[in-house]
mmCIF file of C-alpha atoms in Angstrom:
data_model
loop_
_atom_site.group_PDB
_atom_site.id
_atom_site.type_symbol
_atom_site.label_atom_id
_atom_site.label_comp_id
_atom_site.label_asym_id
_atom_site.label_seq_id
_atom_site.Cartn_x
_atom_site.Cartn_y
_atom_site.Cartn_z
ATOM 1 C CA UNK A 1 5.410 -19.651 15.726
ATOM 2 C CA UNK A 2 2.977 -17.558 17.154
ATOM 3 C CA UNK A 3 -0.174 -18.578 18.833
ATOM 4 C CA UNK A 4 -3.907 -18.814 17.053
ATOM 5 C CA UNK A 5 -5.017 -16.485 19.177
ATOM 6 C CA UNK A 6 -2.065 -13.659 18.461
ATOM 7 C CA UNK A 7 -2.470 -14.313 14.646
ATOM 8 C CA UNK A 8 -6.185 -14.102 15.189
ATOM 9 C CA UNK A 9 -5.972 -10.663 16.626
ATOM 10 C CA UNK A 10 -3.335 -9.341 13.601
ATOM 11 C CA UNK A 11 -5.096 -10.644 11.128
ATOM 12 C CA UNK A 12 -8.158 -8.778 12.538
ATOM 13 C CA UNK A 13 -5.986 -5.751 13.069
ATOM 14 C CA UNK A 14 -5.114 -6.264 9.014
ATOM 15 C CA UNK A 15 -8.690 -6.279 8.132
ATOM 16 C CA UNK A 16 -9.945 -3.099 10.283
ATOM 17 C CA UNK A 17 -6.465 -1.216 8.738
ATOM 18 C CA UNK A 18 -7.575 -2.435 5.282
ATOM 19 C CA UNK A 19 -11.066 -1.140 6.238
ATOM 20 C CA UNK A 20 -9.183 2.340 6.540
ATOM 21 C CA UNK A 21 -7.508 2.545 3.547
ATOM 22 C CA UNK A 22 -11.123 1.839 1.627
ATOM 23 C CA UNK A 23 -12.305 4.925 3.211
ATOM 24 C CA UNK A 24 -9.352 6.833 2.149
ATOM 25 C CA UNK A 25 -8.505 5.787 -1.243
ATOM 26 C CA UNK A 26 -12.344 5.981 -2.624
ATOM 27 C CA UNK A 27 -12.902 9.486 -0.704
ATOM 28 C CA UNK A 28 -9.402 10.334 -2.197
ATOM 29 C CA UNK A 29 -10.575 9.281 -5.989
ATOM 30 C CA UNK A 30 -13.503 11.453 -5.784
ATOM 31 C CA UNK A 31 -11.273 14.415 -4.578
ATOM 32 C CA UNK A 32 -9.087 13.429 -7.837
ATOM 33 C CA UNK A 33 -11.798 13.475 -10.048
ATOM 34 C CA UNK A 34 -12.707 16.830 -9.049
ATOM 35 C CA UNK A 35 -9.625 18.224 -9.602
ATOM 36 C CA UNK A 36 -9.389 16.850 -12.789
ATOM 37 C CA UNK A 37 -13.108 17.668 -14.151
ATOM 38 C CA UNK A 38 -14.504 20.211 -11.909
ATOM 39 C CA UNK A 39 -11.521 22.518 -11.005
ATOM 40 C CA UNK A 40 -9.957 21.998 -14.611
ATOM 41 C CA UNK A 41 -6.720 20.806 -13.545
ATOM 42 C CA UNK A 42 -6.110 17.589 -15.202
ATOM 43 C CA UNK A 43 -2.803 16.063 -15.203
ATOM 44 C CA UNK A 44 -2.683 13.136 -13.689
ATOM 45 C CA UNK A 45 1.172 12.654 -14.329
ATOM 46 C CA UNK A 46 1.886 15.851 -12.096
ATOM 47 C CA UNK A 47 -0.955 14.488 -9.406
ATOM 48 C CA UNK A 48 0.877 10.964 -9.029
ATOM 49 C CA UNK A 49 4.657 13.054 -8.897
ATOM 50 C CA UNK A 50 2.915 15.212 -5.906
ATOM 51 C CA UNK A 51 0.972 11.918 -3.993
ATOM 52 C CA UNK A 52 4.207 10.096 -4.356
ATOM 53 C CA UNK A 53 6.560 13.533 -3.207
ATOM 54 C CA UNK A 54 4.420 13.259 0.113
ATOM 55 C CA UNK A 55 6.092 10.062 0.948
ATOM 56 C CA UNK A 56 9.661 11.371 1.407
ATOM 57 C CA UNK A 57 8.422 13.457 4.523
ATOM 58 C CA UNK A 58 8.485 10.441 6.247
ATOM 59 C CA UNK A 59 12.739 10.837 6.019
ATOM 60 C CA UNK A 60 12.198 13.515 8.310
ATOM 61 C CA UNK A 61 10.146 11.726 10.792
ATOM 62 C CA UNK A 62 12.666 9.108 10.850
ATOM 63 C CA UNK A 63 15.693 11.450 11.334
ATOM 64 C CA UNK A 64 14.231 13.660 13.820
ATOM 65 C CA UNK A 65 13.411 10.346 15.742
ATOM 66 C CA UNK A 66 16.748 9.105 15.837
ATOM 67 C CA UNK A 67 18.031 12.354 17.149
ATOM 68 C CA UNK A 68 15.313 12.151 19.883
ATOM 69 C CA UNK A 69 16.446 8.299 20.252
ATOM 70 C CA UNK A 70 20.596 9.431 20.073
ATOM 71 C CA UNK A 71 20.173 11.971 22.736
ATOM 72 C CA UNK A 72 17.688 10.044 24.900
ATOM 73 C CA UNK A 73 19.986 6.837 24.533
ATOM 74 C CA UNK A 74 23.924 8.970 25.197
ATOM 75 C CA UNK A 75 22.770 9.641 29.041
ATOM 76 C CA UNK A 76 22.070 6.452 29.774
ATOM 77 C CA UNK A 77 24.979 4.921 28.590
ATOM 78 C CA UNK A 78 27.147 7.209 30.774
ATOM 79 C CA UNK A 79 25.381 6.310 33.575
ATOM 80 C CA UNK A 80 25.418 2.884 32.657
ATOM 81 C CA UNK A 81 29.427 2.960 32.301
ATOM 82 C CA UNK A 82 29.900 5.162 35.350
ATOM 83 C CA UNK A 83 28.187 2.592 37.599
ATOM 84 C CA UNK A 84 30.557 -0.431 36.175
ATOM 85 C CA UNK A 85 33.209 1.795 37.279
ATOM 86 C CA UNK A 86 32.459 2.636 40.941
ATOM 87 C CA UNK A 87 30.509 -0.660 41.500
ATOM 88 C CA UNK A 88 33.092 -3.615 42.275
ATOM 89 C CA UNK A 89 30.545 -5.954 41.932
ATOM 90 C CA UNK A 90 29.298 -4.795 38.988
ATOM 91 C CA UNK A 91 31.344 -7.054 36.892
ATOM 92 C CA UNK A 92 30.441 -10.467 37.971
ATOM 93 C CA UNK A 93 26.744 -9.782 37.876
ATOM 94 C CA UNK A 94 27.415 -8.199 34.269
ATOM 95 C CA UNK A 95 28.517 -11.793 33.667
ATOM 96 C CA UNK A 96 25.900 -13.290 34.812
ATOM 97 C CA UNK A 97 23.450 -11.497 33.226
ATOM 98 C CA UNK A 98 25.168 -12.597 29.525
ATOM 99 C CA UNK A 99 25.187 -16.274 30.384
ATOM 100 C CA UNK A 100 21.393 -15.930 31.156
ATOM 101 C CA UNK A 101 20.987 -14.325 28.117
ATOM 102 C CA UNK A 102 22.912 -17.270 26.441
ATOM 103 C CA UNK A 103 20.963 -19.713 27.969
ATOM 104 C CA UNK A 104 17.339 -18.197 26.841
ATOM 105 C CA UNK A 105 18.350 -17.451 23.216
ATOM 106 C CA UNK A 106 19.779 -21.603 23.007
ATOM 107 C CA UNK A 107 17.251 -23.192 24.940
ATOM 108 C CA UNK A 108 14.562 -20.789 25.222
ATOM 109 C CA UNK A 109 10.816 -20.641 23.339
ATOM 110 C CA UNK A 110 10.611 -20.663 19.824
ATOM 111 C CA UNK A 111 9.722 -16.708 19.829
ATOM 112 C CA UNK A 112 12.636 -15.479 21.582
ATOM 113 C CA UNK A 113 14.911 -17.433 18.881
ATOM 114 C CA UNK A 114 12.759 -15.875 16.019
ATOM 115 C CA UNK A 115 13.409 -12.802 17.626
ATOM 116 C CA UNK A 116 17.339 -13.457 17.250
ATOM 117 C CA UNK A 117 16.865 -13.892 14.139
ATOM 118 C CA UNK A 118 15.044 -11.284 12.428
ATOM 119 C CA UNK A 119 17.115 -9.210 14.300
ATOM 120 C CA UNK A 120 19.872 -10.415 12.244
ATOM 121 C CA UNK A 121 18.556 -9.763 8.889
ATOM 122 C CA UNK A 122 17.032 -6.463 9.747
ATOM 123 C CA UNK A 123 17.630 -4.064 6.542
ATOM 124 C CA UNK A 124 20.427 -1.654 6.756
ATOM 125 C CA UNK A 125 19.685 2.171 5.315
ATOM 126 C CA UNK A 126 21.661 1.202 2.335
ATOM 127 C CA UNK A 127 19.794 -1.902 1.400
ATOM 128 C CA UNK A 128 16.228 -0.196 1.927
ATOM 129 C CA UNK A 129 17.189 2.365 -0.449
ATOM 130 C CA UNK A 130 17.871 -0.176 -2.647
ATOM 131 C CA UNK A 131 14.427 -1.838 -2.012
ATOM 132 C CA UNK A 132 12.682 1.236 -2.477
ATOM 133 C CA UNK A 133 14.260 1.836 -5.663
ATOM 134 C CA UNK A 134 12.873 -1.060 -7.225
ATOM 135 C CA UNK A 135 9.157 -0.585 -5.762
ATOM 136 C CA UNK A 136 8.816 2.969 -6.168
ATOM 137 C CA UNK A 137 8.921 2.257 -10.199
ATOM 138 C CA UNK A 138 5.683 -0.692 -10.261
ATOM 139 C CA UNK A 139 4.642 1.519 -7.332
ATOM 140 C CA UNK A 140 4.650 5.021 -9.831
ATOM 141 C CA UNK A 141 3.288 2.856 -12.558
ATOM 142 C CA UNK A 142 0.218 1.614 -11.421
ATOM 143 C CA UNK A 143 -1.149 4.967 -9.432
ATOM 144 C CA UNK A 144 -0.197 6.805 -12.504
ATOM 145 C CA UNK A 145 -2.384 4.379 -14.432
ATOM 146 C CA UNK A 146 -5.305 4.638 -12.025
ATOM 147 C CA UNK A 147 -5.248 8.764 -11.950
ATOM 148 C CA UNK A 148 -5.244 8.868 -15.684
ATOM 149 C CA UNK A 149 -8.490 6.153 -15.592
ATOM 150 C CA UNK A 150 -9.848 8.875 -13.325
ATOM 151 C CA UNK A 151 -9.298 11.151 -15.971
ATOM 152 C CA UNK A 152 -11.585 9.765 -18.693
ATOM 153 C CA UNK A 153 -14.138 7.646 -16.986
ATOM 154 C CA UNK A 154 -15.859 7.738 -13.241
ATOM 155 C CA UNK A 155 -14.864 6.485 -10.035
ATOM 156 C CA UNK A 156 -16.857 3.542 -10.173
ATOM 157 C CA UNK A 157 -16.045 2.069 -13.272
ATOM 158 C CA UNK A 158 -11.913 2.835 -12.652
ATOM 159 C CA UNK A 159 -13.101 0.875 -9.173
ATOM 160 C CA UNK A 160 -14.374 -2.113 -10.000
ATOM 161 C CA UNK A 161 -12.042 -2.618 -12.800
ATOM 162 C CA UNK A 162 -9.079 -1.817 -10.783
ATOM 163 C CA UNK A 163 -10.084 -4.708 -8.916
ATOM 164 C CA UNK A 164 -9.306 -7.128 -11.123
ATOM 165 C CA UNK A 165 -5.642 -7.281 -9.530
ATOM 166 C CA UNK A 166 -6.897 -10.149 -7.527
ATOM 167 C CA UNK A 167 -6.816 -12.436 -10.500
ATOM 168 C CA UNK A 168 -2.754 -10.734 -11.220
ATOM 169 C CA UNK A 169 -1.971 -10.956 -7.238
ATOM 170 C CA UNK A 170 -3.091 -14.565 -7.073
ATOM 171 C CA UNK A 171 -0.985 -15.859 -9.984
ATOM 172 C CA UNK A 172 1.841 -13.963 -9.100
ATOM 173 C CA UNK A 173 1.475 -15.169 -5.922
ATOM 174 C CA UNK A 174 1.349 -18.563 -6.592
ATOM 175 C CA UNK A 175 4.686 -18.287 -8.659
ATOM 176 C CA UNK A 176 6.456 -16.872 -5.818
ATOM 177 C CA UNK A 177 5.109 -19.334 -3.309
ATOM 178 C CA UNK A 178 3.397 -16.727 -1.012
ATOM 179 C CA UNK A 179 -0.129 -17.889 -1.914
ATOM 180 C CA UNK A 180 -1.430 -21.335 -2.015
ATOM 181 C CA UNK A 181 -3.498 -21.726 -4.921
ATOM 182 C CA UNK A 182 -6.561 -23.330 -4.666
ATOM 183 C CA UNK A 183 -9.876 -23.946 -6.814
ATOM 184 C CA UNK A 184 -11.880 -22.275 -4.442
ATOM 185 C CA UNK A 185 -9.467 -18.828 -4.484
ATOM 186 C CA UNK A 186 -9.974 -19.719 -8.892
ATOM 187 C CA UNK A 187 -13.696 -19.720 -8.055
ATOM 188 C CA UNK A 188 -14.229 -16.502 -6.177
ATOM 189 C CA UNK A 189 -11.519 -14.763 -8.997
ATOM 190 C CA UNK A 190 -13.687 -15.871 -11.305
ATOM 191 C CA UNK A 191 -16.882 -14.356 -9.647
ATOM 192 C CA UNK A 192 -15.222 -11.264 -9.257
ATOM 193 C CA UNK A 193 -13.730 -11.043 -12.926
ATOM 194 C CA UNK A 194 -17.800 -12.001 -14.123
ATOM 195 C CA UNK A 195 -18.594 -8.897 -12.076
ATOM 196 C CA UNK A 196 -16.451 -7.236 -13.789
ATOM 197 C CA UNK A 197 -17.064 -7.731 -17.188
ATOM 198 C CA UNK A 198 -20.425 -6.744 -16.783
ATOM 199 C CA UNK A 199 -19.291 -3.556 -15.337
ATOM 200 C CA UNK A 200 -17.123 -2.827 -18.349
ATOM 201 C CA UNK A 201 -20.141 -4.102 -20.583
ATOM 202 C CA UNK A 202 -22.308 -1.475 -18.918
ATOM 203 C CA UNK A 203 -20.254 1.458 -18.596
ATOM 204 C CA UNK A 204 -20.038 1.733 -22.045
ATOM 205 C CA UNK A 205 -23.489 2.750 -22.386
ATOM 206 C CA UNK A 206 -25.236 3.615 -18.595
ATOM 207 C CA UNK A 207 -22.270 5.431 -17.485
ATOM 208 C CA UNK A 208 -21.873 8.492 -19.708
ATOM 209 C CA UNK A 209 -21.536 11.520 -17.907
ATOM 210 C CA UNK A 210 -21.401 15.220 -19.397
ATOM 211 C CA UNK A 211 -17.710 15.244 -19.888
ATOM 212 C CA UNK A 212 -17.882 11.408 -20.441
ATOM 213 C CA UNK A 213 -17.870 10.017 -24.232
ATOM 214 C CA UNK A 214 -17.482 6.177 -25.124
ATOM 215 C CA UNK A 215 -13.757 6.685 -26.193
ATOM 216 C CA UNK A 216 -13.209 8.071 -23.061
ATOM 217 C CA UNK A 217 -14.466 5.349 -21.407
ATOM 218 C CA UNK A 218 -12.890 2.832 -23.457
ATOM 219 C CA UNK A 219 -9.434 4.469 -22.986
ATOM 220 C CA UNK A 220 -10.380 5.296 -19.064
ATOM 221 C CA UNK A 221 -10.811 1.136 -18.749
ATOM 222 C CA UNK A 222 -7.505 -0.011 -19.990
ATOM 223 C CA UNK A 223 -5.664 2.379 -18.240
ATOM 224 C CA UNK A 224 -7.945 0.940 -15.052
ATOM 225 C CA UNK A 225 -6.476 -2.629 -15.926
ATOM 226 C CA UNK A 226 -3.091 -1.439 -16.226
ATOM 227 C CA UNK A 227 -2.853 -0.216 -13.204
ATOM 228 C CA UNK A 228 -4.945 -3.226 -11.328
ATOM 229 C CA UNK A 229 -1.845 -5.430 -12.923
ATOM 230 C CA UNK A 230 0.803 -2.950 -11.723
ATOM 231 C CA UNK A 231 -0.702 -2.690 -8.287
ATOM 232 C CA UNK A 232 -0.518 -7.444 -8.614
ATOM 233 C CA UNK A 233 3.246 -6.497 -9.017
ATOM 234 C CA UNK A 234 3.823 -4.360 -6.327
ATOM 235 C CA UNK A 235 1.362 -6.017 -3.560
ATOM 236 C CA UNK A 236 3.449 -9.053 -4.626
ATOM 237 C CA UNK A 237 7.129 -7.821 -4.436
ATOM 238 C CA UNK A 238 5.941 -6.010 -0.765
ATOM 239 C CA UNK A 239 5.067 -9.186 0.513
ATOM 240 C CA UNK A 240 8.017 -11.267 -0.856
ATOM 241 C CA UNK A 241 10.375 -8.841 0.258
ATOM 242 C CA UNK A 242 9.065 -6.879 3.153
ATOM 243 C CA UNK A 243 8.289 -8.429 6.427
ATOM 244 C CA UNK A 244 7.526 -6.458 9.415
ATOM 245 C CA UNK A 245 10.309 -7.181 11.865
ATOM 246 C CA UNK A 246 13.310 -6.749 9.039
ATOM 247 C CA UNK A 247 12.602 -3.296 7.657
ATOM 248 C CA UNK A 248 11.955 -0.003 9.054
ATOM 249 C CA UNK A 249 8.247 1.213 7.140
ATOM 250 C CA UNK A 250 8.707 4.712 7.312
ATOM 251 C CA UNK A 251 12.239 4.849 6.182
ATOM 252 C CA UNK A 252 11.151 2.398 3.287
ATOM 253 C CA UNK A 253 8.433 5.139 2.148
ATOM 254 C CA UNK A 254 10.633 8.085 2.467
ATOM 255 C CA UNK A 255 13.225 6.528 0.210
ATOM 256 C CA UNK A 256 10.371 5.683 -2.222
ATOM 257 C CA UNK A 257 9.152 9.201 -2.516
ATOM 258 C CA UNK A 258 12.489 10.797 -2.544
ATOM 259 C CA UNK A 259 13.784 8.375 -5.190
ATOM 260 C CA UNK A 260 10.289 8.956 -7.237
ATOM 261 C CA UNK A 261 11.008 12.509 -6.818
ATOM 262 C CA UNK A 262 14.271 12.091 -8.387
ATOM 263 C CA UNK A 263 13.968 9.776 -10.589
ATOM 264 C CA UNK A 264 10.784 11.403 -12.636
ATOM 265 C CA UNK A 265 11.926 14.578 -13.550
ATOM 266 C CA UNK A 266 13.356 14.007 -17.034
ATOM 267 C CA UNK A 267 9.867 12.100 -17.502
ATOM 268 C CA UNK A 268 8.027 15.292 -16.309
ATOM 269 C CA UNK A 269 10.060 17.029 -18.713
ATOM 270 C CA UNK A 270 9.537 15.243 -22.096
ATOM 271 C CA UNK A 271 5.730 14.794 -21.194
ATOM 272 C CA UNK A 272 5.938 18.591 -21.021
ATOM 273 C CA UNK A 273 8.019 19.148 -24.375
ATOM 274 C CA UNK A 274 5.918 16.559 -26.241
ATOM 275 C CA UNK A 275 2.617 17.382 -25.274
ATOM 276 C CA UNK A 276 1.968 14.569 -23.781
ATOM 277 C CA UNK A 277 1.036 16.680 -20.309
ATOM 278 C CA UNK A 278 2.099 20.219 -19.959
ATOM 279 C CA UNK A 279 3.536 21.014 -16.977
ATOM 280 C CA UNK A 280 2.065 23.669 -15.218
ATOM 281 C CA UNK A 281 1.707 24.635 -11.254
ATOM 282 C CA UNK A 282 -2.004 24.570 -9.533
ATOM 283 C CA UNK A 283 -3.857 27.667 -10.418
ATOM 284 C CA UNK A 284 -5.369 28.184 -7.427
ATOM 285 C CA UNK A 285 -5.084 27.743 -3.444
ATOM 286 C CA UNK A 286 -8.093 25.782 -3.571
ATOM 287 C CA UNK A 287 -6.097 23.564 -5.975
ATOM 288 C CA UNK A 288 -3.368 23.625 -3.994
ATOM 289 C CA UNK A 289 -5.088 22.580 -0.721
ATOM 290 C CA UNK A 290 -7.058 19.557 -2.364
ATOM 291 C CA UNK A 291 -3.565 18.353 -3.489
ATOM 292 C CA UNK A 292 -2.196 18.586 0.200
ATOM 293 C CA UNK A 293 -5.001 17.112 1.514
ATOM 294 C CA UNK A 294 -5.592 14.314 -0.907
ATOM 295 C CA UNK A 295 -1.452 13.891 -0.670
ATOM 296 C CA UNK A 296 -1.585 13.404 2.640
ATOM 297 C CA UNK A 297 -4.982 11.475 3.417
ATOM 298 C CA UNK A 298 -4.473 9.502 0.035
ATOM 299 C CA UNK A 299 -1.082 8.472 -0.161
ATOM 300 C CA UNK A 300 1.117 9.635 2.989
ATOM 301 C CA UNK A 301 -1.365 8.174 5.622
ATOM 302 C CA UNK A 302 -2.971 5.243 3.671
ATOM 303 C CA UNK A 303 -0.047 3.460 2.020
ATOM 304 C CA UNK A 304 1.317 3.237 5.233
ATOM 305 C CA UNK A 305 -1.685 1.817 6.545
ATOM 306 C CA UNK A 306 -1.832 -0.218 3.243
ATOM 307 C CA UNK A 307 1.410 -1.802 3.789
ATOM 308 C CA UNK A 308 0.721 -3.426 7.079
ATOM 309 C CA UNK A 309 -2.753 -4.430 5.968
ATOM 310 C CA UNK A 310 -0.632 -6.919 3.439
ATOM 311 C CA UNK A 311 1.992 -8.180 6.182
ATOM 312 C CA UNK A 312 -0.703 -8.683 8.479
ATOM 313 C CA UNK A 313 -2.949 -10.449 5.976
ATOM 314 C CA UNK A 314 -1.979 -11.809 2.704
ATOM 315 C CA UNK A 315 -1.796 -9.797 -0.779
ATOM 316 C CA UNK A 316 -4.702 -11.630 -2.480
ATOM 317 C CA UNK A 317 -7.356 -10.951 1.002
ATOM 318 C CA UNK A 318 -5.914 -7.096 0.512
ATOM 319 C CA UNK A 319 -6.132 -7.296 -2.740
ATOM 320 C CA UNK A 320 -9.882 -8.247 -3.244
ATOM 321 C CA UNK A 321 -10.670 -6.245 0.321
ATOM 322 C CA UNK A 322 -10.370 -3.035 -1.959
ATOM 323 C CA UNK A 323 -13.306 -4.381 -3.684
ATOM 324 C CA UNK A 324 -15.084 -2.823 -0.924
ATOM 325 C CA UNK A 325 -14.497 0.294 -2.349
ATOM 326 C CA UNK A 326 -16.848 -0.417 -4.981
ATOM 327 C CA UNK A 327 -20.383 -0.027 -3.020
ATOM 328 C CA UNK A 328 -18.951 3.306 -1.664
ATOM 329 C CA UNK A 329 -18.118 4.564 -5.521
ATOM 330 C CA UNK A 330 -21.088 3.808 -6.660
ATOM 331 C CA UNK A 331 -22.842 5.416 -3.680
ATOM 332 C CA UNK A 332 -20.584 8.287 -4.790
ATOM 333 C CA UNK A 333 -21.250 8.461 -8.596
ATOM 334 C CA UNK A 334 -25.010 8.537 -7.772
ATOM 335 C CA UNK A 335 -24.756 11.087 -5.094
ATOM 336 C CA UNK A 336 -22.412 13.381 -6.136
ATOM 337 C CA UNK A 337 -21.805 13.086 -10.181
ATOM 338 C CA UNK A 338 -25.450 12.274 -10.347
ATOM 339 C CA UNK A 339 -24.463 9.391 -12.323
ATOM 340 C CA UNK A 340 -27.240 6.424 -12.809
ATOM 341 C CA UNK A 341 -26.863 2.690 -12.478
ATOM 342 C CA UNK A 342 -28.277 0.160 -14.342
ATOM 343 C CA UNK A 343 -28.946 -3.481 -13.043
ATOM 344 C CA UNK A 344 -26.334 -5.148 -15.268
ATOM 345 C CA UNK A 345 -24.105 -2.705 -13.692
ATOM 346 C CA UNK A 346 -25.516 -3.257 -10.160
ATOM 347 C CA UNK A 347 -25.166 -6.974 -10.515
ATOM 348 C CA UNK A 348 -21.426 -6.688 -12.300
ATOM 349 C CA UNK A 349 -20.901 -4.866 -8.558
ATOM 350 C CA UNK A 350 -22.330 -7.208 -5.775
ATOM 351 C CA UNK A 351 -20.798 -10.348 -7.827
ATOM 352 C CA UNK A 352 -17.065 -8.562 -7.420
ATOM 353 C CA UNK A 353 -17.978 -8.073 -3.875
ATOM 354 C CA UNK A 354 -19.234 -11.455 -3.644
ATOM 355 C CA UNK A 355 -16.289 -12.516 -4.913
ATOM 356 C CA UNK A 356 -14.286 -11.325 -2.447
ATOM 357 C CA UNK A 357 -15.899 -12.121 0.595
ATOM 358 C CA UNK A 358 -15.744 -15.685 -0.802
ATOM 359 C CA UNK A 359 -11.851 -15.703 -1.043
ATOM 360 C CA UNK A 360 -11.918 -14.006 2.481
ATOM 361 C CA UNK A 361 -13.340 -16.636 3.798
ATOM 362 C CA UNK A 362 -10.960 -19.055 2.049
ATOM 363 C CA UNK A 363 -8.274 -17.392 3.097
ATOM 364 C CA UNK A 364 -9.125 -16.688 6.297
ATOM 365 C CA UNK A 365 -9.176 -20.308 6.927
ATOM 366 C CA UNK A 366 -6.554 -20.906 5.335
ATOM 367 C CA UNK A 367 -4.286 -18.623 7.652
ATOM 368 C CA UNK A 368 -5.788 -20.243 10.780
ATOM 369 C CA UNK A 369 -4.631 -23.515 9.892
ATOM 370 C CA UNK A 370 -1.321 -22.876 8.651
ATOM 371 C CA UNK A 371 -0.726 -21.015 12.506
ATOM 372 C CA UNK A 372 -2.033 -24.110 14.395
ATOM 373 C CA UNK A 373 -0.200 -26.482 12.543
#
């Protein structure tokens, strides 16, 4: 088990990562939202198909890796080989050296057996592909959801309402035995979810921009929850399935945007035959750079970043982190969309963040004790 000390410093690594991915998802929801109402291109379905299309360039980091690792490794094995050959004592220390080996992995610390192990179970190519398959669906689902949100309401109302995947991630959690549910956790949930019915009370009537009407809005919200329960789902599966010593990251993403890429073309089609979204290339190279850049800053850099924040953490304290995004969008919709706030919406706001830093806390505990036990 490792030491309170080492899982003081990860989980502080999993915070500052989390910190990150704030930063890049809410500057990379205001770059969607211009797209969609300031350059005119709105289809979020397309957007998501891109974002997720970024993911598979990781396959090519990982196989131009192992052909730098292949040809790095081939020389050294020669030499290696070439030496037992000409060295006639090279076989009795060779021995030695395995019955060492033996000896640590029976008798030695607790982190060299763990080390054995995981080693064991480490995912083949095969059964990440397979892993992938199954994440890249609730992973499709629930960004799709929050770029359509982002196509009939603002930033700060698809936020704050997107956060309410704590209160998903914490049951679903508890079911699956990777969160201990507790009354205080229920508490903060609770003080986030008041937050956030005030927001939704509010943005019905303070948060009407020009291209903003209350149907919009309405429609804008439940697409925001949709996705906040798709993204309980996924954070959930990662964690139960996913640790960081058993599965190569990068290989995992690849296979989740080339199987996404795959995979959603008939949908692409029928949205485009029944109207549902037309398909249609960017218009523009200005288009076409925001959707590289937002690609790549949004989805290709941050998941990644994303994905250790929840080994390194738990799925409820990432969860609820991303709550922090909600002082930044609001910043945002008053800055840039020129967008006022009222004090029922203000006040929905700081309880959500409350709310989280609350179950942070908890949690935080929490994961100390359970390492020093």
């Amino acid at each position: 088990m490792p030491s309170s000390d080492t899982s003081k410093r990860r989980y502080a690594i999993g915070i500052l990562l989390l910190l990150g991915v704030v930063v890049l998802w809410v500057s990379s929801s205001f770059l969607i939202n211009h797209i969609f109402s300031k350059q005119e291109f709105n289809k979020p379905f397309f957007l998501t198909y891109f974002n997720t299309g970024t993911f598979s360039l990781y396959l090519l980091i990982v196989f131009f890796q192992r052909q730098k690792d292949k040809w790095t490794l081939e020389p050294n094995q020669a030499s290696e080989r070439m030496s037992l050959i000409l060295d006639s004592e090279a076989v009795p220390r060779y021995d030695v050296q395995i019955t060492k080996v033996i000896i640590d992995v029976d008798d030695g610390p607790i982190e060299t057996k763990s080390k054995a192990a995981s080693a064991s179970t480490k995912y083949s190519d095969l059964e990440t592909a397979k892993l992938s398959l199954t994440f890249c669906i609730l992973w499709f689902l629930a960004n799709w959801s929050t770029n359509a949100s982002l196509s009939l309401t603002t930033v700060g109302s698809s936020t704050i309402l997107c956060s309410t995947s704590g209160i998903f991630t914490l049951l679903l959690g508890s079911f699956f035995k990777i969160e201990k549910f507790t009354w205080a956790k229920l508490l903060g949930i609770m003080i986030s979810f008041g937050g956030v019915v005030l927001v939704g009370i509010s943005s019905n009537s303070d948060l009407r921009g020009p291209s903003i009407t209350w149907e919009s809005v309405m429609l804008g919200d439940a697409f925001s929850l949709l996705g906040a329960f798709f993204y309980g789902c996924y954070t959930t599966y990662l964690k139960v399935k996913v640790g960081e010593e058993n599965i190569d990251m990068r290989l995992f993403l690849g296979f989740v945007g080339l199987i996404n890429l795959i995979i959603m073309i008939p949908v692409l089609a029928a949205n485009h035959f029944l109207g549902i979204e037309t398909f249609s290339f960017p218009p523009t190279s200005t288009v076409w750079l925001m959707l590289i850049v937002n690609g790549l800053l949004g989805s290709f850099l941050s998941d990644y970043l994303w994905i250790f924040a929840v080994i390194m953490t738990s799925p409820l304290v990432v969860t609820l982190g991303l709550s922090l995004t909600i002082p930044l969008a609001m910043m945002g919709d008053i800055l840039i969309n020129d967008i006022s706030v009222s004090t029922m919406y203000g006040s929905g706001a700081g309880l959500v963040v409350i709310g989280f830093l609350f179950i942070n806390y908890v949690s935080y505990e929490e994961h100390l004790h359970d390492t020093e036990e």
